[in-house]
Coordinates of C-alpha atoms (C1' of nucleotides) in Angstrom, one line a residue:
Chain A
M2 CA 210.7 -86.9 15.2
L3 CA 208.1 -84.9 13.3
A4 CA 205.6 -86.3 15.7
C5 CA 206.9 -83.8 18.3
G6 CA 205.3 -81.0 16.2
T7 CA 201.9 -79.6 16.7
H8 CA 199.3 -79.2 14.0
I9 CA 197.8 -75.7 13.7
H10 CA 195.1 -74.2 11.5
V11 CA 194.8 -70.4 10.8
Q12 CA 191.9 -68.7 9.1
P13 CA 192.3 -65.7 6.6
G14 CA 192.9 -62.5 8.5
E15 CA 194.0 -64.3 11.7
T16 CA 197.4 -63.6 13.1
L17 CA 199.9 -66.4 13.7
F18 CA 202.4 -64.2 15.7
H19 CA 203.1 -60.6 16.2
Q20 CA 206.3 -58.6 15.4
G21 CA 208.1 -58.0 18.7
D22 CA 206.7 -60.9 20.6
R23 CA 209.2 -63.4 22.0
A24 CA 209.7 -66.2 19.5
E25 CA 208.8 -69.4 21.4
R26 CA 207.9 -71.5 18.4
C27 CA 208.7 -71.9 14.7
F28 CA 206.5 -73.1 11.9
L29 CA 206.4 -75.0 8.7
V30 CA 203.6 -74.1 6.2
L31 CA 201.9 -77.3 5.0
G32 CA 199.1 -75.7 3.0
G33 CA 197.7 -72.2 2.4
R34 CA 199.6 -68.9 2.5
L35 CA 200.9 -66.5 5.1
R36 CA 201.8 -62.9 4.7
L37 CA 204.8 -61.7 6.7
S38 CA 204.7 -57.9 7.3
K39 CA 206.4 -55.2 9.3
L40 CA 204.8 -52.2 10.8
H41 CA 206.2 -48.7 10.9
E42 CA 205.8 -46.4 13.8
Q43 CA 203.7 -44.0 11.8
G44 CA 201.3 -46.7 10.8
K45 CA 202.5 -47.7 7.3
E46 CA 202.8 -51.4 6.7
V47 CA 205.3 -53.2 4.5
I48 CA 205.0 -56.8 3.3
L49 CA 208.3 -58.6 3.7
R50 CA 207.2 -61.8 1.9
Y51 CA 204.6 -64.3 1.3
L52 CA 205.0 -67.9 2.6
G53 CA 203.7 -70.9 0.9
P54 CA 203.7 -74.7 1.4
G55 CA 207.0 -76.2 2.4
E56 CA 208.5 -72.9 3.8
L57 CA 209.8 -72.5 7.3
V58 CA 208.8 -69.5 9.3
A59 CA 210.7 -67.9 12.2
A60 CA 213.1 -70.7 12.4
L61 CA 216.2 -68.5 13.2
A62 CA 214.3 -66.3 15.7
A63 CA 213.0 -69.4 17.5
C64 CA 216.4 -71.0 17.6
R65 CA 217.9 -67.9 19.3
G66 CA 214.9 -67.2 21.5
A67 CA 214.8 -63.7 19.9
D68 CA 211.8 -61.6 19.0
Y69 CA 209.8 -62.2 15.9
L70 CA 211.0 -59.7 13.2
G71 CA 207.6 -59.4 11.6
T72 CA 203.9 -60.2 11.9
A73 CA 202.5 -63.3 10.2
Q74 CA 198.9 -63.6 9.2
A75 CA 197.0 -65.9 6.9
V76 CA 195.6 -64.7 3.6
E77 CA 194.0 -68.1 3.0
P78 CA 193.0 -71.0 5.3
T79 CA 196.4 -72.2 6.3
E80 CA 197.7 -75.4 7.8
L81 CA 200.9 -75.5 9.8
M82 CA 203.2 -77.7 11.7
S83 CA 204.8 -76.1 14.8
W84 CA 207.7 -76.8 17.1
D85 CA 208.8 -75.1 20.3
R86 CA 212.2 -73.7 21.0
E87 CA 213.5 -76.5 23.2
T88 CA 212.6 -79.1 20.6
I89 CA 214.4 -77.3 17.8
E90 CA 217.5 -76.8 20.0
E91 CA 217.6 -80.4 20.9
L92 CA 217.1 -81.5 17.4
M93 CA 219.8 -79.2 16.2
L94 CA 222.3 -80.6 18.7
T95 CA 221.5 -84.2 18.1
H96 CA 221.3 -83.9 14.3
P97 CA 224.0 -81.4 13.2
P98 CA 223.3 -81.7 9.5
L99 CA 219.8 -80.3 10.2
V100 CA 221.4 -76.9 10.4
H101 CA 221.8 -76.9 6.6
S102 CA 218.0 -77.1 6.3
L103 CA 217.8 -73.9 8.3
L104 CA 220.7 -72.1 6.7
Q105 CA 219.6 -72.4 3.1
P106 CA 216.2 -70.7 3.5
A107 CA 217.8 -68.0 5.6
L108 CA 220.3 -67.3 2.9
D109 CA 217.6 -67.2 0.3
R110 CA 215.6 -64.7 2.2
M111 CA 218.6 -62.6 2.9
N112 CA 219.2 -62.6 -0.8
D113 CA 215.6 -61.7 -1.5
I114 CA 215.3 -58.6 0.7
Q115 CA 218.7 -57.4 -0.2
S116 CA 217.8 -57.5 -3.8
R117 CA 214.5 -55.8 -3.2
Y118 CA 216.3 -53.2 -1.1
L119 CA 218.6 -52.6 -4.1
E120 CA 215.6 -52.3 -6.4
L121 CA 213.9 -49.9 -4.1
C122 CA 216.9 -47.7 -4.2
A123 CA 217.6 -48.0 -7.9
E124 CA 214.4 -48.3 -9.8
Q125 CA 211.1 -46.5 -10.0
V126 CA 207.7 -47.9 -9.1
A127 CA 206.9 -49.5 -12.5
G128 CA 210.1 -51.5 -12.6
R129 CA 209.7 -52.7 -9.0
L130 CA 206.1 -53.6 -9.6
A131 CA 207.0 -55.7 -12.6
R132 CA 209.7 -57.6 -10.7
A133 CA 207.3 -58.0 -7.8
L134 CA 204.7 -59.7 -10.0
L135 CA 207.3 -61.9 -11.5
R136 CA 208.6 -62.9 -8.1
I137 CA 205.2 -63.7 -6.7
M138 CA 204.4 -65.5 -9.9
E139 CA 207.4 -67.8 -9.5
H140 CA 206.5 -68.4 -6.0
A141 CA 202.7 -68.8 -6.2
G142 CA 201.8 -68.9 -9.9
R143 CA 199.4 -71.5 -11.3
K144 CA 199.2 -72.2 -15.0
T145 CA 195.7 -71.6 -16.4
E146 CA 194.2 -71.2 -19.9
A147 CA 194.4 -67.4 -19.7
G148 CA 198.0 -67.3 -18.4
I149 CA 199.7 -67.6 -15.1
T150 CA 197.3 -67.0 -12.2
I151 CA 198.4 -65.8 -8.8
D152 CA 196.4 -68.1 -6.8
F153 CA 195.8 -66.2 -3.6
P154 CA 193.9 -62.9 -3.0
L155 CA 196.2 -60.0 -3.8
S156 CA 194.8 -56.5 -3.7
R157 CA 196.3 -53.3 -5.1
E158 CA 197.0 -52.2 -1.6
D159 CA 198.9 -55.5 -0.9
L160 CA 201.0 -54.9 -3.9
A161 CA 201.6 -51.3 -2.9
S162 CA 202.9 -52.5 0.5
Y163 CA 205.1 -55.0 -1.2
V164 CA 206.9 -52.6 -3.5
G165 CA 206.8 -49.5 -1.4
T166 CA 204.3 -47.3 -3.1
T167 CA 200.6 -46.4 -2.9
L168 CA 197.6 -48.3 -4.1
Y169 CA 196.8 -45.5 -6.5
T170 CA 200.1 -45.8 -8.4
V171 CA 199.7 -49.6 -8.5
S172 CA 196.2 -49.2 -9.9
R173 CA 197.3 -46.9 -12.6
T174 CA 200.3 -49.0 -13.6
L175 CA 198.3 -52.2 -13.7
S176 CA 195.6 -50.5 -15.8
A177 CA 198.3 -49.5 -18.3
W178 CA 199.6 -53.0 -18.5
E179 CA 196.1 -54.4 -18.9
K180 CA 195.6 -52.2 -21.9
K181 CA 198.8 -53.6 -23.4
G182 CA 197.6 -57.1 -22.8
W183 CA 200.3 -58.1 -20.4
I184 CA 197.9 -58.9 -17.6
V185 CA 194.3 -59.4 -16.7
S186 CA 193.2 -58.3 -13.3
G187 CA 190.1 -58.3 -11.2
R188 CA 189.2 -57.8 -7.6
E189 CA 192.1 -59.1 -5.6
R190 CA 193.0 -61.4 -8.5
I191 CA 195.8 -61.1 -11.1
V192 CA 196.6 -63.2 -14.2
I193 CA 199.8 -62.6 -16.0
T194 CA 199.1 -63.2 -19.7
N195 CA 202.5 -62.1 -21.0
P196 CA 205.3 -62.8 -18.6
H197 CA 207.9 -62.3 -21.3
A198 CA 206.8 -58.7 -21.9
L199 CA 206.9 -58.1 -18.1
M200 CA 210.4 -59.5 -17.9
E201 CA 211.7 -57.4 -20.7
F202 CA 210.2 -54.4 -19.2
A203 CA 211.8 -55.1 -15.8
E204 CA 215.2 -55.7 -17.3
G205 CA 215.2 -52.7 -19.6
Y206 CA 214.3 -50.4 -16.9
Chain B
M5 CA 241.4 -74.4 16.2
L6 CA 241.7 -70.8 15.2
A7 CA 245.1 -71.7 13.9
C8 CA 243.5 -73.3 10.9
G9 CA 242.6 -69.8 9.7
T10 CA 244.7 -67.6 7.4
H11 CA 245.6 -64.0 8.1
I12 CA 244.8 -61.5 5.4
H13 CA 245.5 -57.8 4.9
V14 CA 243.5 -55.5 2.6
Q15 CA 244.2 -52.0 1.7
P16 CA 241.6 -49.2 1.2
G17 CA 239.8 -49.6 -2.1
E18 CA 240.9 -53.2 -2.5
T19 CA 238.2 -55.7 -3.0
L20 CA 238.0 -58.8 -0.7
F21 CA 235.4 -60.6 -2.8
H22 CA 232.9 -59.9 -5.5
Q23 CA 229.2 -60.3 -5.6
G24 CA 228.3 -63.4 -7.5
D25 CA 231.5 -65.2 -7.1
R26 CA 231.4 -68.6 -5.5
A27 CA 231.9 -68.3 -1.7
E28 CA 234.9 -70.5 -0.9
R29 CA 235.9 -68.7 2.2
C30 CA 234.4 -66.7 5.1
F31 CA 236.1 -64.0 7.1
L32 CA 236.3 -62.4 10.5
V33 CA 237.3 -58.7 10.7
L34 CA 240.1 -58.2 13.2
G35 CA 240.8 -54.5 12.6
G36 CA 239.8 -51.8 10.1
R37 CA 236.5 -51.6 8.2
L38 CA 234.8 -53.2 5.2
R39 CA 232.0 -51.9 3.1
L40 CA 229.5 -54.5 1.8
S41 CA 227.7 -53.3 -1.3
K42 CA 225.5 -54.5 -4.1
L43 CA 225.5 -53.4 -7.7
H44 CA 222.4 -52.8 -9.8
E45 CA 222.3 -53.7 -13.5
Q46 CA 222.0 -50.0 -14.5
G47 CA 225.2 -49.2 -12.6
K48 CA 223.8 -47.8 -9.3
E49 CA 225.5 -49.1 -6.2
V50 CA 223.9 -49.6 -2.8
I51 CA 225.8 -50.0 0.5
L52 CA 224.3 -52.9 2.4
R53 CA 226.4 -52.4 5.6
Y54 CA 229.7 -51.6 7.1
L55 CA 231.7 -54.3 8.9
G56 CA 234.0 -53.6 11.8
P57 CA 236.2 -55.5 14.1
G58 CA 234.7 -58.7 15.5
E59 CA 232.2 -59.1 12.7
L60 CA 231.8 -62.2 10.6
V61 CA 231.5 -61.8 6.8
A62 CA 230.0 -64.3 4.4
A63 CA 229.7 -67.0 7.0
L64 CA 226.3 -68.3 5.8
A65 CA 227.2 -68.2 2.1
A66 CA 230.5 -70.0 2.7
C67 CA 228.7 -72.7 4.8
R68 CA 226.4 -73.4 1.9
G69 CA 228.9 -73.0 -0.9
A70 CA 226.6 -70.3 -2.3
D71 CA 227.6 -67.2 -4.1
Y72 CA 228.6 -64.0 -2.3
L73 CA 225.5 -61.8 -2.1
G74 CA 227.5 -58.6 -2.2
T75 CA 230.9 -57.1 -2.9
A76 CA 233.3 -56.4 0.1
Q77 CA 236.0 -53.8 -0.1
A78 CA 238.1 -52.1 2.5
V79 CA 237.6 -48.5 3.4
E80 CA 240.6 -48.5 5.7
P81 CA 243.6 -50.8 6.0
T82 CA 241.9 -54.0 7.2
E83 CA 243.1 -57.1 8.9
L84 CA 241.1 -60.3 8.6
M85 CA 241.1 -63.9 9.6
S86 CA 239.8 -66.3 7.0
W87 CA 238.6 -69.9 6.8
D88 CA 237.7 -72.1 3.8
R89 CA 234.5 -73.9 3.4
E90 CA 235.7 -77.4 4.4
T91 CA 237.1 -76.1 7.6
I92 CA 233.9 -74.4 8.7
E93 CA 231.8 -77.4 7.8
E94 CA 234.0 -79.6 9.8
L95 CA 234.0 -77.3 12.7
M96 CA 230.2 -77.0 12.6
L97 CA 229.8 -80.8 12.6
T98 CA 232.2 -81.4 15.4
H99 CA 231.1 -78.4 17.5
P100 CA 227.4 -78.1 17.2
P101 CA 227.1 -75.1 19.6
L102 CA 229.2 -73.1 17.2
V103 CA 226.1 -72.8 15.1
H104 CA 224.7 -70.2 17.5
S105 CA 227.7 -68.0 16.8
L106 CA 226.6 -67.9 13.2
L107 CA 222.9 -67.7 13.7
Q108 CA 222.9 -64.6 15.9
P109 CA 224.8 -62.3 13.5
A110 CA 222.6 -63.6 10.7
L111 CA 219.5 -62.7 12.6
D112 CA 220.9 -59.3 13.5
R113 CA 221.6 -58.5 9.9
M114 CA 218.2 -59.8 8.8
N115 CA 216.7 -57.4 11.3
D116 CA 218.9 -54.6 10.1
I117 CA 218.0 -54.7 6.4
Q118 CA 214.4 -55.5 7.0
S119 CA 214.2 -52.4 9.2
R120 CA 215.9 -50.3 6.6
Y121 CA 213.6 -51.7 3.9
L122 CA 210.7 -50.5 6.0
E123 CA 212.2 -47.1 6.4
L124 CA 212.9 -46.8 2.7
C125 CA 209.2 -47.4 2.1
A126 CA 207.8 -45.3 4.9
E127 CA 210.1 -42.3 5.4
Q128 CA 211.5 -39.6 3.3
V129 CA 215.2 -38.9 2.8
A130 CA 215.8 -36.7 5.9
G131 CA 214.4 -39.3 8.3
R132 CA 216.4 -42.1 6.7
L133 CA 219.5 -40.1 6.7
A134 CA 219.1 -39.3 10.4
R135 CA 218.7 -42.9 11.3
A136 CA 221.6 -43.9 9.1
L137 CA 223.9 -41.5 10.9
L138 CA 222.7 -42.8 14.3
R139 CA 223.1 -46.4 13.2
I140 CA 226.6 -45.9 11.9
M141 CA 227.4 -43.9 15.0
E142 CA 226.4 -46.8 17.2
H143 CA 228.5 -49.1 15.1
A144 CA 231.6 -47.0 14.5
G145 CA 231.4 -43.9 16.7
R146 CA 234.3 -42.7 18.8
K147 CA 233.8 -40.2 21.5
T148 CA 235.8 -37.0 21.0
E149 CA 235.8 -33.5 22.5
A150 CA 233.6 -32.1 19.7
G151 CA 231.1 -35.0 19.9
I152 CA 230.9 -38.5 18.5
T153 CA 233.2 -38.9 15.5
I154 CA 232.5 -41.5 12.8
D155 CA 236.0 -42.8 12.6
F156 CA 236.3 -43.9 9.0
P157 CA 236.1 -41.9 5.7
L158 CA 232.5 -41.5 4.8
S159 CA 231.6 -39.3 1.8
R160 CA 228.3 -37.7 0.8
E161 CA 228.1 -40.2 -1.9
D162 CA 228.6 -43.1 0.5
L163 CA 225.8 -41.9 2.6
A164 CA 223.6 -41.5 -0.4
S165 CA 224.2 -45.1 -1.4
Y166 CA 223.5 -46.1 2.1
V167 CA 220.1 -44.5 2.4
G168 CA 219.0 -44.6 -1.2
T169 CA 219.2 -41.1 -2.5
T170 CA 221.7 -38.8 -4.3
L171 CA 224.8 -37.1 -3.0
Y172 CA 223.1 -33.7 -3.6
T173 CA 220.2 -34.3 -1.3
V174 CA 222.6 -35.6 1.3
S175 CA 224.7 -32.5 1.0
R176 CA 221.8 -30.2 1.3
T177 CA 220.4 -32.0 4.4
L178 CA 223.7 -32.2 6.2
S179 CA 224.3 -28.5 5.5
A180 CA 220.9 -27.7 7.1
W181 CA 221.8 -29.8 10.2
E182 CA 225.2 -28.2 10.4
K183 CA 223.5 -24.8 10.6
K184 CA 221.4 -26.1 13.4
G185 CA 224.5 -27.3 15.2
W186 CA 223.6 -31.0 15.2
I187 CA 226.7 -32.1 13.3
V188 CA 230.0 -30.8 12.1
S189 CA 231.3 -32.2 8.8
G190 CA 234.3 -32.0 6.5
R191 CA 235.7 -33.9 3.6
E192 CA 234.6 -37.5 4.2
R193 CA 234.4 -36.9 7.9
I194 CA 231.4 -36.4 10.1
V195 CA 231.1 -35.6 13.8
I196 CA 227.7 -35.7 15.5
T197 CA 227.6 -33.0 18.1
N198 CA 224.0 -33.4 19.1
P199 CA 222.9 -37.0 18.9
H200 CA 219.8 -36.3 20.9
A201 CA 218.4 -33.8 18.4
L202 CA 219.0 -36.3 15.6
M203 CA 217.2 -39.0 17.5
E204 CA 214.2 -36.8 18.2
F205 CA 214.1 -35.8 14.6
A206 CA 214.2 -39.4 13.4
E207 CA 211.5 -40.4 15.8
G208 CA 209.2 -37.6 15.1
Y209 CA 209.4 -38.1 11.4
Chain C
dC24 C1' 168.8 -55.5 -3.6
dG25 C1' 171.4 -52.7 -0.8
dA26 C1' 175.8 -51.9 1.3
dC27 C1' 180.4 -52.4 1.9
dG28 C1' 185.0 -52.7 0.3
dC29 C1' 188.1 -52.7 -3.6
dA30 C1' 189.4 -50.3 -7.8
dT31 C1' 189.6 -46.5 -11.0
dT32 C1' 190.5 -41.9 -12.5
dG33 C1' 191.4 -36.9 -12.3
dA34 C1' 193.6 -32.8 -10.5
dC35 C1' 197.2 -30.9 -7.9
dA36 C1' 201.3 -30.2 -5.4
dG37 C1' 205.8 -31.1 -3.7
dG38 C1' 209.9 -33.8 -2.6
dG39 C1' 213.8 -35.0 -4.5
dC40 C1' 216.4 -36.1 -8.9
dT41 C1' 219.0 -34.1 -12.7
dC42 C1' 222.2 -31.1 -14.7
dA43 C1' 225.4 -27.5 -14.5
dA44 C1' 228.5 -24.2 -12.4
dT45 C1' 231.4 -23.1 -8.5
dT46 C1' 233.8 -23.5 -4.3
dT47 C1' 236.6 -25.9 -1.0
dA48 C1' 240.0 -28.8 0.5
dA49 C1' 243.4 -32.5 0.3
dG50 C1' 247.3 -34.4 -2.0
dT51 C1' 251.5 -34.0 -5.1
dG52 C1' 255.6 -32.6 -7.1
dG53 C1' 258.9 -29.2 -8.2
Chain D
dC11 C1' 256.6 -24.1 0.9
dC12 C1' 253.8 -23.0 -2.8
dA13 C1' 251.6 -23.6 -7.3
dC14 C1' 249.0 -27.2 -9.4
dT15 C1' 245.9 -31.0 -9.8
dT16 C1' 242.2 -33.6 -8.6
dA17 C1' 238.3 -35.2 -6.0
dA18 C1' 234.7 -33.9 -2.8
dA19 C1' 231.2 -30.7 -1.6
dT20 C1' 228.0 -26.9 -2.3
dT21 C1' 224.3 -24.5 -4.3
dG22 C1' 220.8 -23.0 -7.8
dA23 C1' 217.2 -23.9 -11.3
dG24 C1' 213.9 -26.7 -13.4
dC25 C1' 211.1 -30.5 -13.9
dC26 C1' 209.0 -35.1 -13.4
dC27 C1' 207.5 -38.9 -10.8
dT28 C1' 204.5 -40.1 -7.6
dG29 C1' 202.0 -39.2 -3.2
dT30 C1' 197.7 -37.0 -1.7
dC31 C1' 193.0 -36.0 -1.8
dA32 C1' 188.4 -36.5 -3.7
dA33 C1' 184.8 -38.4 -6.3
dT34 C1' 182.9 -42.2 -8.7
dG35 C1' 182.4 -46.9 -10.5
dC36 C1' 181.8 -51.7 -9.7
dG37 C1' 181.8 -56.4 -8.0
dT38 C1' 180.6 -59.5 -4.1
dC39 C1' 178.3 -60.9 -0.3
dG40 C1' 175.0 -60.9 3.2

DNA sequence: CGACGCATTGACAGGGCTCAATTTAAGTGG
DNA sequence: CCACTTAAATTGAGCCCTGTCAATGCGTCG
């Protein structure tokens, strides 16, 4: 069954698919990391989510033959499995329980953006940034001696696009947290040394 | 098949289900209008979307037996059809093509919030408010002699919760547009007299 | 080692939130 | 039908967060 799929490799910076294109295929991330973003008419870019190993991409859109809702590009060398629309549709009809494997991630992502939409409305930058770090940490954190390292390149600008602010405000905020000893950061690299403090901060906001 | 469903009536202000409760049932709006909202810890409320006749509510959550992602309450006398989890699951397994009837709305809503998330990041209040009015107009507008009337009660505060601002800024902005002759508004009622101007404004923002 | 891109920091301005005081309009009961 | 009540809407004043612009520092890679 899985053999019907095609192996794909994408290099950092390369685009897997573009927002607005017809979704002919869906993907499963095997290794590496993708960045799903959406572009505004006036040029500003927003990061919808990062996708790591084990996650499905564009499954719903491909099922329906709709357009991709965002643009997916690799932030690391990424390996994927891919299926075309006909194959998925056929699989879905012949294996009804498969639907649940699609529905759960869809529900999770719905929950994710709706929560972030709420935060964007209700909280100011620092609170959103704290939650963003925690969220990304849960998703892509690796335990190291110094703390929990986010193990893919993540710039100030990326974070800004993720929480809806500017790279300047992100920089200022991270500097403040670094002085407090909550994080250690370098060029496109962030280590969270005190997750508990960050959580308390995000809650109490 | 449809006979398995239960008829439900909800009065304005009444709550159909609460965010966080286990989703045991899903619903189809037959008449009236629901307001789906999400509450922030610090008390602020955000309106995720309005639901009118023909729209499914909580279908995905009920399929998965997950928790409701938001709170649904009526803004008008509302009539619904409702099914419980077991029934949907059974229907889905026995009628595989039914899945598509669930996937399409899910995709539409995903697209809707992601777009609004983008707007919230990229545009300022006036632009978002213009788009919100147009979106609600598409969804619930009724042609009248004066223009296109939004035919359910919609206060300044509702609009504020919808676009992520305060009722004061909404009031000021609507006043300005009323002076320009783009809209006519009263207590919880809005008529769009010049949709074209609003669209141009939203685009050019 | 030089150059490019990312990050930092300061100064400044403005959009929009907050708070407070009225005004307007709908609904209610005598 | 008209006071009376209550909730929504309007408007003004002040201020703060954060976006914008500009200059500089620094780490990485060719």
